Amino acid sequence: MARAYYATQTNRTLQLNDQPGLSHNLEAYRKYQWEVEIETGIAADVTKLTLAAKNVTPVMGALDDIIVPRVNDRYFYPGLMMPEEVTITFDNLVKGQVAEHLFDWFSSVYDPVHGIFTPAFVQGNGEFKRNVKIFQLDNTGFPVKHIHLFGAYPKVWKANDFTYGESEYHTVDVGLRFDFFTQEAGLDN
């Protein structure tokens, strides 16, 4: 039979003013603990967007295999790194014009009004690609680490369902394609 476990059996003395504290260091990352910084490159008031992200799909890259067959064996070597597309969900808040700024960035690559690619894309200098940083914040809102996406451009802009019955904000999804990424600690590059 199990014995009762009491606070007096912990070999420590509990003082009224010195109670054990609750640590938040092991807490899971929760909603709005991601901040996304986008260098838009748009010649306007907003050249860098810093937005709270509601959801970020996994950032991943996988190496293709190079297979070298030999008589009865096959040898594998690492090939090209193929990054996967990342989708970031933002709340479409009226204040701050989140959807408009993200759509302007999307329109800097492809002009949906005229159905043409922009001159920055057509010239082929890679000027349409930008750097994007996804910051993970701790429980006080301070950046702990970040993922730096290099050569990112918006591939998808999607205004999600407009529903009246839910109590959540309307959201906008932006799908990003990028060349490569790094995992960094804190704010440093």
CSV table of N, CA and C in Angstrom, one decimal, residues 66-125:
chain,number,residue,atom,x,y,z
A,66,ILE,N,21.7,11.3,-53.3
A,66,ILE,CA,22.4,11.0,-54.5
A,66,ILE,C,22.7,9.5,-54.4
A,67,ILE,N,22.2,8.7,-55.3
A,67,ILE,CA,22.4,7.2,-55.2
A,67,ILE,C,23.4,6.8,-56.2
A,68,VAL,N,24.4,6.1,-55.7
A,68,VAL,CA,25.5,5.6,-56.6
A,68,VAL,C,25.4,4.0,-56.5
A,69,PRO,N,24.9,3.4,-57.6
A,69,PRO,CA,24.8,2.0,-57.6
A,69,PRO,C,26.2,1.3,-58.0
A,70,ARG,N,26.5,0.3,-57.3
A,70,ARG,CA,27.7,-0.5,-57.5
A,70,ARG,C,27.3,-1.9,-57.6
A,71,VAL,N,27.6,-2.7,-58.5
A,71,VAL,CA,27.3,-4.1,-58.7
A,71,VAL,C,26.1,-4.5,-57.9
A,72,ASN,N,26.3,-4.9,-56.6
A,72,ASN,CA,25.2,-5.4,-55.8
A,72,ASN,C,24.9,-4.5,-54.6
A,73,ASP,N,25.5,-3.3,-54.6
A,73,ASP,CA,25.3,-2.4,-53.5
A,73,ASP,C,24.8,-1.0,-54.1
A,74,ARG,N,24.2,-0.3,-53.1
A,74,ARG,CA,23.9,1.1,-53.4
A,74,ARG,C,24.5,2.0,-52.3
A,75,TYR,N,25.1,3.1,-52.7
A,75,TYR,CA,25.7,4.0,-51.8
A,75,TYR,C,24.9,5.3,-51.8
A,76,PHE,N,24.7,5.9,-50.7
A,76,PHE,CA,23.9,7.1,-50.6
A,76,PHE,C,24.8,8.3,-50.1
A,77,TYR,N,24.6,9.4,-50.8
A,77,TYR,CA,25.4,10.6,-50.5
A,77,TYR,C,24.4,11.8,-50.4
A,78,PRO,N,24.7,12.8,-49.6
A,78,PRO,CA,23.8,13.9,-49.5
A,78,PRO,C,23.8,14.8,-50.7
A,79,GLY,N,22.6,15.2,-51.2
A,79,GLY,CA,22.5,16.0,-52.4
A,79,GLY,C,22.1,17.4,-52.0
A,80,LEU,N,21.3,18.0,-52.9
A,80,LEU,CA,20.8,19.4,-52.7
A,80,LEU,C,19.8,19.4,-51.5
A,81,MET,N,19.8,20.5,-50.8
A,81,MET,CA,18.9,20.8,-49.7
A,81,MET,C,17.6,21.4,-50.4
A,82,MET,N,16.5,20.8,-50.1
A,82,MET,CA,15.2,21.2,-50.6
A,82,MET,C,14.3,21.8,-49.5
A,83,PRO,N,14.3,23.1,-49.3
A,83,PRO,CA,13.4,23.7,-48.2
A,83,PRO,C,11.9,23.5,-48.6
A,84,GLU,N,11.1,23.3,-47.6
A,84,GLU,CA,9.7,23.2,-47.8
A,84,GLU,C,9.0,24.6,-47.6
A,85,GLU,N,7.9,24.7,-48.2
A,85,GLU,CA,7.2,26.0,-48.1
A,85,GLU,C,6.7,26.2,-46.7
A,86,VAL,N,6.7,27.4,-46.2
A,86,VAL,CA,6.2,27.8,-44.9
A,86,VAL,C,5.0,28.6,-45.0
A,87,THR,N,4.0,28.3,-44.2
A,87,THR,CA,2.7,29.1,-44.2
A,87,THR,C,2.6,29.8,-42.8
A,88,ILE,N,2.4,31.1,-42.8
A,88,ILE,CA,2.3,31.8,-41.5
A,88,ILE,C,0.9,32.4,-41.5
A,89,THR,N,0.2,32.3,-40.4
A,89,THR,CA,-1.1,32.8,-40.2
A,89,THR,C,-1.0,34.0,-39.3
A,90,PHE,N,-1.6,35.1,-39.8
A,90,PHE,CA,-1.7,36.3,-39.0
A,90,PHE,C,-3.2,36.7,-38.8
A,91,ASP,N,-3.5,37.3,-37.6
A,91,ASP,CA,-4.8,37.9,-37.4
A,91,ASP,C,-4.9,39.1,-38.3
A,92,ASN,N,-6.1,39.2,-38.9
A,92,ASN,CA,-6.4,40.3,-39.8
A,92,ASN,C,-7.0,41.4,-39.0
A,93,LEU,N,-6.2,42.1,-38.2
A,93,LEU,CA,-6.7,43.2,-37.3
A,93,LEU,C,-7.0,44.4,-38.1
A,94,VAL,N,-8.0,45.2,-37.8
A,94,VAL,CA,-8.3,46.4,-38.5
A,94,VAL,C,-7.2,47.4,-38.3
A,95,LYS,N,-6.8,47.5,-37.0
A,95,LYS,CA,-5.7,48.5,-36.7
A,95,LYS,C,-4.4,47.9,-37.1
A,96,GLY,N,-3.6,48.7,-37.9
A,96,GLY,CA,-2.3,48.2,-38.4
A,96,GLY,C,-2.4,47.7,-39.8
A,97,GLN,N,-3.5,47.5,-40.4
A,97,GLN,CA,-3.7,47.1,-41.8
A,97,GLN,C,-2.8,45.9,-42.1
A,98,VAL,N,-2.9,44.9,-41.4
A,98,VAL,CA,-2.0,43.7,-41.6
A,98,VAL,C,-2.3,43.1,-43.0
A,99,ALA,N,-3.5,42.9,-43.3
A,99,ALA,CA,-3.8,42.3,-44.6
A,99,ALA,C,-3.3,43.1,-45.8
A,100,GLU,N,-3.5,44.4,-45.7
A,100,GLU,CA,-3.0,45.3,-46.7
A,100,GLU,C,-1.5,45.3,-46.9
A,101,HIS,N,-0.8,45.4,-45.8
A,101,HIS,CA,0.7,45.3,-45.9
A,101,HIS,C,1.2,44.0,-46.5
A,102,LEU,N,0.6,42.9,-46.1
A,102,LEU,CA,1.0,41.6,-46.6
A,102,LEU,C,0.6,41.5,-48.1
A,103,PHE,N,-0.5,42.0,-48.5
A,103,PHE,CA,-0.9,42.0,-49.9
A,103,PHE,C,0.0,42.9,-50.7
A,104,ASP,N,0.4,44.0,-50.2
A,104,ASP,CA,1.4,44.9,-50.9
A,104,ASP,C,2.7,44.1,-51.2
A,105,TRP,N,3.1,43.4,-50.2
A,105,TRP,CA,4.4,42.6,-50.3
A,105,TRP,C,4.2,41.5,-51.4
A,106,PHE,N,3.0,40.8,-51.3
A,106,PHE,CA,2.7,39.8,-52.3
A,106,PHE,C,2.6,40.5,-53.7
A,107,SER,N,2.1,41.7,-53.8
A,107,SER,CA,1.9,42.4,-55.1
A,107,SER,C,3.3,42.9,-55.6
A,108,SER,N,4.3,42.9,-54.8
A,108,SER,CA,5.6,43.4,-55.2
A,108,SER,C,6.3,42.3,-56.1
A,109,VAL,N,5.8,41.1,-56.0
A,109,VAL,CA,6.3,40.0,-56.8
A,109,VAL,C,5.5,39.8,-58.1
A,110,TYR,N,4.2,39.7,-57.9
A,110,TYR,CA,3.2,39.5,-58.9
A,110,TYR,C,2.1,40.5,-58.8
A,111,ASP,N,1.8,41.2,-59.9
A,111,ASP,CA,0.7,42.2,-59.9
A,111,ASP,C,-0.6,41.5,-60.3
A,112,PRO,N,-1.5,41.2,-59.3
A,112,PRO,CA,-2.7,40.5,-59.7
A,112,PRO,C,-3.7,41.4,-60.4
A,113,VAL,N,-3.6,42.7,-60.4
A,113,VAL,CA,-4.5,43.6,-61.1
A,113,VAL,C,-4.3,43.5,-62.6
A,114,HIS,N,-3.0,43.5,-63.0
A,114,HIS,CA,-2.7,43.5,-64.4
A,114,HIS,C,-2.3,42.1,-64.9
A,115,GLY,N,-2.1,41.2,-64.0
A,115,GLY,CA,-1.8,39.8,-64.3
A,115,GLY,C,-0.4,39.6,-64.9
A,116,ILE,N,0.5,40.4,-64.3
A,116,ILE,CA,1.9,40.3,-64.8
A,116,ILE,C,2.9,40.3,-63.6
A,117,PHE,N,4.1,39.7,-63.9
A,117,PHE,CA,5.1,39.8,-62.8
A,117,PHE,C,5.7,41.2,-62.8
A,118,THR,N,6.1,41.6,-61.6
A,118,THR,CA,6.6,43.0,-61.5
A,118,THR,C,8.0,43.1,-62.1
A,119,PRO,N,8.5,44.3,-62.4
A,119,PRO,CA,9.8,44.5,-63.0
A,119,PRO,C,10.9,43.9,-62.1
A,120,ALA,N,10.8,44.0,-60.8
A,120,ALA,CA,11.8,43.4,-59.9
A,120,ALA,C,12.0,41.9,-60.2
A,121,PHE,N,10.9,41.3,-60.5
A,121,PHE,CA,10.9,39.8,-60.8
A,121,PHE,C,11.5,39.6,-62.2
A,122,VAL,N,11.0,40.3,-63.1
A,122,VAL,CA,11.3,40.1,-64.5
A,122,VAL,C,12.8,40.4,-64.8
A,123,GLN,N,13.4,41.4,-64.1
A,123,GLN,CA,14.8,41.7,-64.4
A,123,GLN,C,15.7,40.6,-63.9
A,124,GLY,N,15.2,39.7,-63.0
A,124,GLY,CA,16.0,38.5,-62.7
A,124,GLY,C,17.2,38.7,-61.7
A,125,ASN,N,17.2,39.9,-61.1
A,125,ASN,CA,18.3,40.1,-60.1
A,125,ASN,C,18.1,39.6,-58.8
